[in-house]
XYZ file of C-alpha atoms in Angstrom:
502
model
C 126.821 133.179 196.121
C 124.219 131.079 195.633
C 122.392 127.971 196.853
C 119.839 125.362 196.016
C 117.260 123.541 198.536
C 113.920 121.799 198.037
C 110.503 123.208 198.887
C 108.270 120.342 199.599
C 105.487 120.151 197.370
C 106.927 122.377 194.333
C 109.745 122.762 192.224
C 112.967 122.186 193.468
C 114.172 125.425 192.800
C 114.891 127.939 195.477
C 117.537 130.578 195.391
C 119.199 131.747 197.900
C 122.065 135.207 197.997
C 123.974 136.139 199.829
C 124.573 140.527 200.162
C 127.818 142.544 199.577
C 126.728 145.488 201.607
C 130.214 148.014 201.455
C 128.868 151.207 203.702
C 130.467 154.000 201.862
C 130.530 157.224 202.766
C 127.345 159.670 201.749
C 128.698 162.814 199.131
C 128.678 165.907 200.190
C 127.843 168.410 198.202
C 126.605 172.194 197.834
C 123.091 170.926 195.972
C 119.388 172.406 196.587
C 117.507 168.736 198.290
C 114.649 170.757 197.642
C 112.228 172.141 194.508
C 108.466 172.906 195.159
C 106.220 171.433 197.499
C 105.105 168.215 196.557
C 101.342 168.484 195.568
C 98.523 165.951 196.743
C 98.401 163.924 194.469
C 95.457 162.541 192.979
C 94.610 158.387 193.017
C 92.372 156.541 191.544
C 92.392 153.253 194.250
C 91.577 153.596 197.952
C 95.235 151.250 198.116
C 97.134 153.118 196.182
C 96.046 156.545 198.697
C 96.718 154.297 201.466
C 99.983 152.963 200.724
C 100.980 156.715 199.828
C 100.143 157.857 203.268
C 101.764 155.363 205.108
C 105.221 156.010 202.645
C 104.557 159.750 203.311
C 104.772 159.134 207.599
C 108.082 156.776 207.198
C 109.920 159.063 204.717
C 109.262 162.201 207.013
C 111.292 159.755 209.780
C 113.682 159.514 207.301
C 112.415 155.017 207.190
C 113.709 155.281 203.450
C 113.178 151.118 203.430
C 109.658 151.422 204.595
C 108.961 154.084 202.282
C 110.257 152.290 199.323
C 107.991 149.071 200.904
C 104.737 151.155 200.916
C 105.442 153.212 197.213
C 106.121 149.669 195.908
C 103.091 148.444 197.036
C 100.692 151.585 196.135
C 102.520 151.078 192.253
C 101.069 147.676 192.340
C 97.722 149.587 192.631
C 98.467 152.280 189.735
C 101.870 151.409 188.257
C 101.936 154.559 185.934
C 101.085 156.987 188.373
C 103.781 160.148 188.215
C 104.525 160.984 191.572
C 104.400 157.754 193.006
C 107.532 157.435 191.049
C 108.975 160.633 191.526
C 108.739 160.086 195.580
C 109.845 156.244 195.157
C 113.058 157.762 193.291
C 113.845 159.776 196.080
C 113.132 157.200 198.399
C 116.059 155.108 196.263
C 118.442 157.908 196.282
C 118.471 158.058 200.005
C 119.162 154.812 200.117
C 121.709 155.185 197.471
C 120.231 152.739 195.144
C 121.751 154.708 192.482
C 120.624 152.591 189.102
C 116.673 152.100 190.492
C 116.438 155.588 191.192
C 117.442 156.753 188.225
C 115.060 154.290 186.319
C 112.123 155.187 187.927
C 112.563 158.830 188.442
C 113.738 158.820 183.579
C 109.757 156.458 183.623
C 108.106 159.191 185.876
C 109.595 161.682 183.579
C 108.602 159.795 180.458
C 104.682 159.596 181.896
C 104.794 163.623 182.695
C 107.119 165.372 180.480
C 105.733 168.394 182.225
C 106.211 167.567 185.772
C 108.848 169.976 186.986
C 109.631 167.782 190.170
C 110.282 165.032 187.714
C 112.873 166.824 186.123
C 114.190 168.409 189.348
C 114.640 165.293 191.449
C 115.945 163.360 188.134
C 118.386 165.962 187.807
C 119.503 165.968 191.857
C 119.808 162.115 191.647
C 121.979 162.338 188.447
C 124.316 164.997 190.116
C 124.978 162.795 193.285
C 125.428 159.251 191.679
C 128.130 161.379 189.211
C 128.519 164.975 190.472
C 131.958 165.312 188.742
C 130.154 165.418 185.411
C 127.310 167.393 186.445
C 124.728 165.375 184.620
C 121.611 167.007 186.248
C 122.230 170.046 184.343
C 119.990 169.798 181.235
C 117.284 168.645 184.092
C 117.096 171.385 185.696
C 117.099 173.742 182.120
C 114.074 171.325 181.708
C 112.553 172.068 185.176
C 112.853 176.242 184.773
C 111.776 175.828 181.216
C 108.487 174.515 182.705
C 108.514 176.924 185.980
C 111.233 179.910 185.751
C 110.341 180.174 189.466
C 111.728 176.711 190.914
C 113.965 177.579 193.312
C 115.520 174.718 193.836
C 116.415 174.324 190.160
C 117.407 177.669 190.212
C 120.003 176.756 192.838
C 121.104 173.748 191.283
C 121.976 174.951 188.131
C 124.098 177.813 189.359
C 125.555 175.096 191.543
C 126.611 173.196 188.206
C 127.699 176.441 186.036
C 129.610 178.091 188.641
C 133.107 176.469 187.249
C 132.035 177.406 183.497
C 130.099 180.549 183.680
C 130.246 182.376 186.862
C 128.050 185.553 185.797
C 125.604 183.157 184.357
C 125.241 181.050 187.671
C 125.129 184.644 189.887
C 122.158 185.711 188.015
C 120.471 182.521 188.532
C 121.207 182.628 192.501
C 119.975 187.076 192.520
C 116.496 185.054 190.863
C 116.733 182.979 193.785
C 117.054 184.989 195.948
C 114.506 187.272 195.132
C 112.098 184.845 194.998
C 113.157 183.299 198.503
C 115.344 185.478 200.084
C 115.417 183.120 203.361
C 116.706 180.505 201.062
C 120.387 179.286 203.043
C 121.041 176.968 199.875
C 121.638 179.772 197.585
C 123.242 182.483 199.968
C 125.990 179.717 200.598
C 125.785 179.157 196.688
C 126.316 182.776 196.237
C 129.098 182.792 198.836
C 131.138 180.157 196.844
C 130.994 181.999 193.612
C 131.910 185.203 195.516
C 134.944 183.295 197.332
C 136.073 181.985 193.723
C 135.627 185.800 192.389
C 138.217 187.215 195.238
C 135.223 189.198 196.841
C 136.170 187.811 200.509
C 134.312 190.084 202.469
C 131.060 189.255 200.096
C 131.246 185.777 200.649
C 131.650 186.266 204.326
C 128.583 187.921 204.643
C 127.065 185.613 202.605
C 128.194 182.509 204.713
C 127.268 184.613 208.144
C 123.406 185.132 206.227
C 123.570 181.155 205.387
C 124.242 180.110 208.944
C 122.199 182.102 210.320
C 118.796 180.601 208.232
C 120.512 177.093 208.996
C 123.046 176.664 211.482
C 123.728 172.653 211.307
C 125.032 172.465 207.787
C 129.511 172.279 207.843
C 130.291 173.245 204.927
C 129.564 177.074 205.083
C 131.362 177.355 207.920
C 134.374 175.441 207.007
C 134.159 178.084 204.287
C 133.785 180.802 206.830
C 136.715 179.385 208.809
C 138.885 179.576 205.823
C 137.967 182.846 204.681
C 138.693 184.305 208.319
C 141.991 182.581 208.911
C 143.066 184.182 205.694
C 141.921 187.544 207.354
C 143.739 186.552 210.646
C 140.331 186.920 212.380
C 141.103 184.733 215.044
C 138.552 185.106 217.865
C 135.563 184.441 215.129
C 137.756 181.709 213.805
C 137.717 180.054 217.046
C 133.736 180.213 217.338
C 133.435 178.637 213.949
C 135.929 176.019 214.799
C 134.003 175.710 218.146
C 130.601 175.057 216.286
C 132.035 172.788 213.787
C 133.606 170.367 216.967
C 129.852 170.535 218.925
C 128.552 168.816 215.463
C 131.238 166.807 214.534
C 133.977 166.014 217.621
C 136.040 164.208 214.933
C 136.731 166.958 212.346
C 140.675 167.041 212.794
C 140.986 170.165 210.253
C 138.293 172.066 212.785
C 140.462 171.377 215.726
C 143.881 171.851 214.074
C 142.711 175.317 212.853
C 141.423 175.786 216.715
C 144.611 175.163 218.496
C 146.471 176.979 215.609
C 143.700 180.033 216.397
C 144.044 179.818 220.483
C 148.028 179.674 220.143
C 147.919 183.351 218.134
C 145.707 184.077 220.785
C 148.472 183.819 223.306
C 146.603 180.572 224.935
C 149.597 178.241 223.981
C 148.923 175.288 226.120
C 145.462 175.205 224.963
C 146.002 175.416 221.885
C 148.787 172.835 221.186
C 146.385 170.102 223.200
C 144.055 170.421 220.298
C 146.548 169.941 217.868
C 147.884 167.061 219.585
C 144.134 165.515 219.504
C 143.448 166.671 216.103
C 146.850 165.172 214.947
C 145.700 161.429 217.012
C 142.085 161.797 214.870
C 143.836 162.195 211.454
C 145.956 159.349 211.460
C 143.200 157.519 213.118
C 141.099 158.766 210.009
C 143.641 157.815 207.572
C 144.162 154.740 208.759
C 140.318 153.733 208.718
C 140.087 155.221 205.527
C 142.746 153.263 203.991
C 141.109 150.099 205.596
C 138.286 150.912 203.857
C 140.226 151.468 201.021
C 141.330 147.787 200.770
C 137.848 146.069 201.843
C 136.417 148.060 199.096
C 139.109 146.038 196.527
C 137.954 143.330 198.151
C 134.502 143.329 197.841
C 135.297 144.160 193.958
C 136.992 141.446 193.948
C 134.668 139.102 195.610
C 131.675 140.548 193.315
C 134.130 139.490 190.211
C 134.488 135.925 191.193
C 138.179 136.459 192.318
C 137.280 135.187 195.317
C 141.024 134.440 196.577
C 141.692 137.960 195.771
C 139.205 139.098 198.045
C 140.212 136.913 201.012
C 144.067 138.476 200.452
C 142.727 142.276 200.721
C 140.601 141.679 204.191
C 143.350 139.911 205.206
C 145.391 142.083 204.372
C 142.792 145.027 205.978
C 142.643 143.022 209.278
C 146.452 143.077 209.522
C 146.114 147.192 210.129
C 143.109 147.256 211.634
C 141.775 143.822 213.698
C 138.187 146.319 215.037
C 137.447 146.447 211.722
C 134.066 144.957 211.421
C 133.405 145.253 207.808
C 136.770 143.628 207.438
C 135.910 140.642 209.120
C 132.322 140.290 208.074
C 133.787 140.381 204.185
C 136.294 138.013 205.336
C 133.673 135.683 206.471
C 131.898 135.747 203.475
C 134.738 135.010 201.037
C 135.496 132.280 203.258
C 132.575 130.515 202.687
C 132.406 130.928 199.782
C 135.883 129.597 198.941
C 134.316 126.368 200.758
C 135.712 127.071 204.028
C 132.432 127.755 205.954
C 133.432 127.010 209.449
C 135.878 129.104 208.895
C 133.413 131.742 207.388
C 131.450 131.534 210.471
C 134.495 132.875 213.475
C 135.147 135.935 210.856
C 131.090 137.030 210.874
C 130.804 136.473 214.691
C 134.204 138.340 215.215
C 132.098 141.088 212.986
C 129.087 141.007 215.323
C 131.145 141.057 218.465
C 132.588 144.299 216.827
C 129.580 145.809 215.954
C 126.352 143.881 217.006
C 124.049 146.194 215.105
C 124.860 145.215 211.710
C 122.194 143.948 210.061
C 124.583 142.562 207.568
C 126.465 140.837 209.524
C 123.897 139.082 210.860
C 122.495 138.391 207.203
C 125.265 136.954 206.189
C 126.158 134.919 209.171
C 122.288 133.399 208.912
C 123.079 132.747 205.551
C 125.965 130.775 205.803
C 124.683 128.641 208.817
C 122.116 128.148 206.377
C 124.410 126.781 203.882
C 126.105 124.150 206.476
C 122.468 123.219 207.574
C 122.539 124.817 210.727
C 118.864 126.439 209.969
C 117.540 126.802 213.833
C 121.175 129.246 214.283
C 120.342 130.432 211.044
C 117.008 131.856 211.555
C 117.925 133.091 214.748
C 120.333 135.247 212.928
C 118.186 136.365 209.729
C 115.293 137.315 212.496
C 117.872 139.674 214.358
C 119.073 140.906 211.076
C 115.536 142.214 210.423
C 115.140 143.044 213.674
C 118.155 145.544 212.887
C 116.754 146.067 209.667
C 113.130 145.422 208.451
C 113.453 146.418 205.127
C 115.975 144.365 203.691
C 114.764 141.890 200.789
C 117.246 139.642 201.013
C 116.884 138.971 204.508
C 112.918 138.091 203.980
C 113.825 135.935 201.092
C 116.413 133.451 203.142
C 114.323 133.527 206.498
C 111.172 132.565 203.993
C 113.281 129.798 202.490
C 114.171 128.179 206.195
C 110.216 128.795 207.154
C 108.745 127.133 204.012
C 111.458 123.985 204.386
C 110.183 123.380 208.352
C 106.807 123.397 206.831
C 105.484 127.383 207.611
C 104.485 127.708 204.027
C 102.116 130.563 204.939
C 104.902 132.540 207.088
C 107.145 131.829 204.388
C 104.978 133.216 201.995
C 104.842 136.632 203.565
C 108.392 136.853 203.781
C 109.011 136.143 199.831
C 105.977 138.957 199.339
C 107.454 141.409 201.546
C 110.808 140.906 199.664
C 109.422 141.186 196.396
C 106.984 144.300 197.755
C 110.657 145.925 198.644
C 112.313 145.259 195.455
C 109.944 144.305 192.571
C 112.855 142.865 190.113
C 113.971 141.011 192.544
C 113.932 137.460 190.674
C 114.649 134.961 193.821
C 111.963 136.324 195.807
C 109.521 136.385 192.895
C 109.855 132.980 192.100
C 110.247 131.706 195.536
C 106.689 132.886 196.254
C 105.838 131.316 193.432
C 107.116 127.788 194.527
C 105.978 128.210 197.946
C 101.613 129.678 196.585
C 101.670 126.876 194.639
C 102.635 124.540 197.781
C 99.736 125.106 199.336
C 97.576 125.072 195.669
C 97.131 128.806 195.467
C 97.341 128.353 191.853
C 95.824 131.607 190.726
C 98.165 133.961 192.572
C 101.415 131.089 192.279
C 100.655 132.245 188.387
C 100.668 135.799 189.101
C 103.468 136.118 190.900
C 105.535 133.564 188.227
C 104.435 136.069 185.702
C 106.124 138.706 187.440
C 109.127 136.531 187.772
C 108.884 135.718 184.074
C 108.642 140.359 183.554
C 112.011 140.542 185.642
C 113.415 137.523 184.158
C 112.133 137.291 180.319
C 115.061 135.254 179.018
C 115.147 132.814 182.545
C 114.270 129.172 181.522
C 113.333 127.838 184.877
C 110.398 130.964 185.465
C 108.858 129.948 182.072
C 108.987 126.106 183.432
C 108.003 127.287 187.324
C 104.386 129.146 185.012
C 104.377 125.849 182.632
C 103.372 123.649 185.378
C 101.539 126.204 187.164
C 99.301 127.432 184.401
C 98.629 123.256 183.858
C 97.884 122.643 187.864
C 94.839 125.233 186.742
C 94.161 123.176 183.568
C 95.208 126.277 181.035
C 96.776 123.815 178.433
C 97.450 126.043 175.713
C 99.054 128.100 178.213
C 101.357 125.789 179.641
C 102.086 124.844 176.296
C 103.693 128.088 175.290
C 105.148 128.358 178.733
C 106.665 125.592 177.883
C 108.017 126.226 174.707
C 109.596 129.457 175.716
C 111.151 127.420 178.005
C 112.862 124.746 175.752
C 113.523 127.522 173.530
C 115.581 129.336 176.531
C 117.305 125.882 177.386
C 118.337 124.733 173.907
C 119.736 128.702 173.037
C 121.828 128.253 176.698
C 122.830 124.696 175.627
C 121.386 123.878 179.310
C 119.206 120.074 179.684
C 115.699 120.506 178.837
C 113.586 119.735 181.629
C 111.547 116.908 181.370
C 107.638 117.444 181.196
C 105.795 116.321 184.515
């Protein structure tokens, strides 16, 4: 959705979106998340060092927003510099911000062809945006090419083969291995292919060696679980199962395979209460999951314009499940933007009485109070959103619209340059800090940042216009002029009104 305001003093121009935020569930999946070390790297600006650092700190608290904020910021310092791409591409993929990631991490590639974390982390991003196809494979051939010794592409590669070439992906694990025998990545590698060869007992004691290096991971012992139910091991079976519900209470196939385990143990009662718990958790599960199921048609629906659609699916999603949040919150936003934003408005606070921590919800209830004029309720709600959530672009872009309309140009400002520090192609911000810089006549950096506008947006009339009359506030006539004419150019090809000159 969009929405158009005034900024006193500039172009009437601002844009305003609203976010589609679906929280889907993470993959899971038997990958190496590590290669080799990452070196120090080497920088040229005191910034650039500075913003690296500070990215460095947030990503080791797992602040992937913050991260992204500083990496951003230390690119505007050195915007070809190798591993400030390579860690801003992991950054992205833990935020699952599949399509930027995989941009900057094929540019950092591109700028060192010899990098071998380049290729790694390229290849571990491919693999968990599509890890059906396997994508990351020739990455990682790239990556050993370079360093036959990178364990992690060692790992990941097996990890791919496995399915096609099972000797192939064994030797690569043995290499592994004897490189980094405490590696638990590849001995739970190692047990799959075992498992998949028939060699139980190998794979056990390869599951028992990767639980022991790392005991949190699930998956190796849901594999160990299954391997020693099929070897009616039942009193390990039951410590698995047992370590599997102290990490995750809800795992209903953990606590069915428990009470199933403590009944052949003779402890009957016991046993059938956990199936009776583990049977209320699965159809709670499924149920959730189908919920989810239908928002997500929804929100496809809503992103195609079908915005009808959309409102039948949460509707339909709140009919089996009123708690849902997400529901409601998506509900609220079709609403309003079927033209029914009162309306709109009961659905989002139904979604923050259900879960007051979403930062979405609150984003997108600001942003429709915004839309009815409400803008005292609506900042109240964008400043809790990034209270929730101080990374989010969007957010800084709408609470810098309502600041710069009640005359906080300067505030305003920092929001639209914190948004467009988080996501540098993002167009609204870019151009709103435009509007607002050359508010309060800072021509020379209203220019700069238009010119970034006009790099994200080359074939957008209204940037070309927005630097047109900024490059002739400074008195550069010629290049106004072609500004200008890139403009008409872009108007008369969309069949859109010219502008008139001013």
């Amino acid at each position: 959705m969009q929405f158009v305001t005034n900024l006193r003093g500039g172009i009437s121009y601002l844009w305003i979106a609203v976010v589609f935020a679906l929280l889907l569930s993470g993959l899971s999946t038997a990958l190496s998340q590590g290669s080799s070390p990452a070196p120090s790297p080497r920088f040229s600006t005191a910034e650039a060092r500075m913003h690296y650092n500070k990215a460095t700190v947030l990503g080791e608290k797992a602040e992937w927003g913050g991260a992204v904020l500083e990496l951003n910021r230390a690119l505007q310092n050195e915007p070809n510099h190798p591993e400030l791409l390579i860690e801003l591409g992991i950054a992205l993929g833990e935020l699952e911000e599949w399509d930027q990631a995989i941009r900057i991490l094929k540019k950092a590639v591109e700028l060192a062809p010899d990098s071998v974390r380049a290729h790694y982390n390229l290849g571990v991003t491919l693999d968990r945006f599509n890890p059906g196809k396997k994508p990351g494979t020739s990455e990682y051939q790239k990556a050993l090419k370079l360093n036959p010794e990178d364990v992690g592409s060692l790992i990941n590669l097996a990890a791919n083969l496995g399915d096609q070439n099972s000797d192939e992906a064994r030797k690569l694990l043995e290499r592994a291995l004897a490189i980094d025998p405490k590696n638990p990545r590849a001995h739970f590698n190692l047990a799959l292919l075992l498992k998949n060869s028939g060699d139980g007992s190998g794979a056990v004691e390869e599951l028992h060696k990767a639980i022991g290096l790392d005991p949190e991971p699930l998956e190796p012992r849901r594999h160990l679980v299954s391997l020693l139910v099929s070897e009616q091991r039942w009193d390990e079976t039951v410590v698995q199962c047992q370590e599997i519900l102290k990490r995750k209470s809800t795992d209903w196939s953990a606590r069915y395979t428990l009470g199933q385990s403590l009944i052949r143990r003779s402890k009957v009662a016991e046993g059938r209460k956990e199936l009776e718990k583990s049977q209320e958790i699965r159809q709670s599960q499924e149920k959730k999951e189908e919920v989810e199921k239908i928002v997500h048609q929804g929100v496809d629906a809503l992103t195609q314009g079908k915005v009808e659609e959309g409102i039948k699916q949460f509707t339909s999603a709140l009919k089996m499940d009123q708690s849902s949040s997400q529901a409601h919150m998506y509900l609220g936003v079709a609403l309003a933007a079927a033209g029914r934003p009162d309306q709109g408005i009961e659905e989002l606070k139904k979604a923050i009485e259900l879960d007051p921590s979403s930062p979405r919800a609150h984003h997108n209830l600001g942003t429709v109070l915004m839309q009815t004029g409400r803008m005292d309720l609506a900042r109240q709600e964008l400043e809790k959103a990034l209270r929730l959530d101080p990374y989010f672009p969007e957010t800084h872009n709408n609470l810098g619209l309502i600041l710069s309309r009640d005359n906080q140009a300067p505030q305003g400002i920092e929001h639209f340059r914190l948004a467009s520090d988080l996501n540098p192609h993002y167009l609204e911000a870019l151009f709103n800090l435009g509007l607002a810089l050359r508010s309060i006549h800072q021509i020379d950096a209203a220019i700069q940042a238009f010119r970034r506008a006009a790099e994200a947006a080359p074939d957008n009339p209204e940037v070309h216009y927005a630097l047109s009359m900024t490059l002739k506030d400074k008195g550069d006539l010629k290049g106004a002029k072609e500004a200008m004419d890139r403009a008409t150019t872009l108007q008369q090809q969309s069949g859109a009104k010219p502008h008139s000159r001013r």
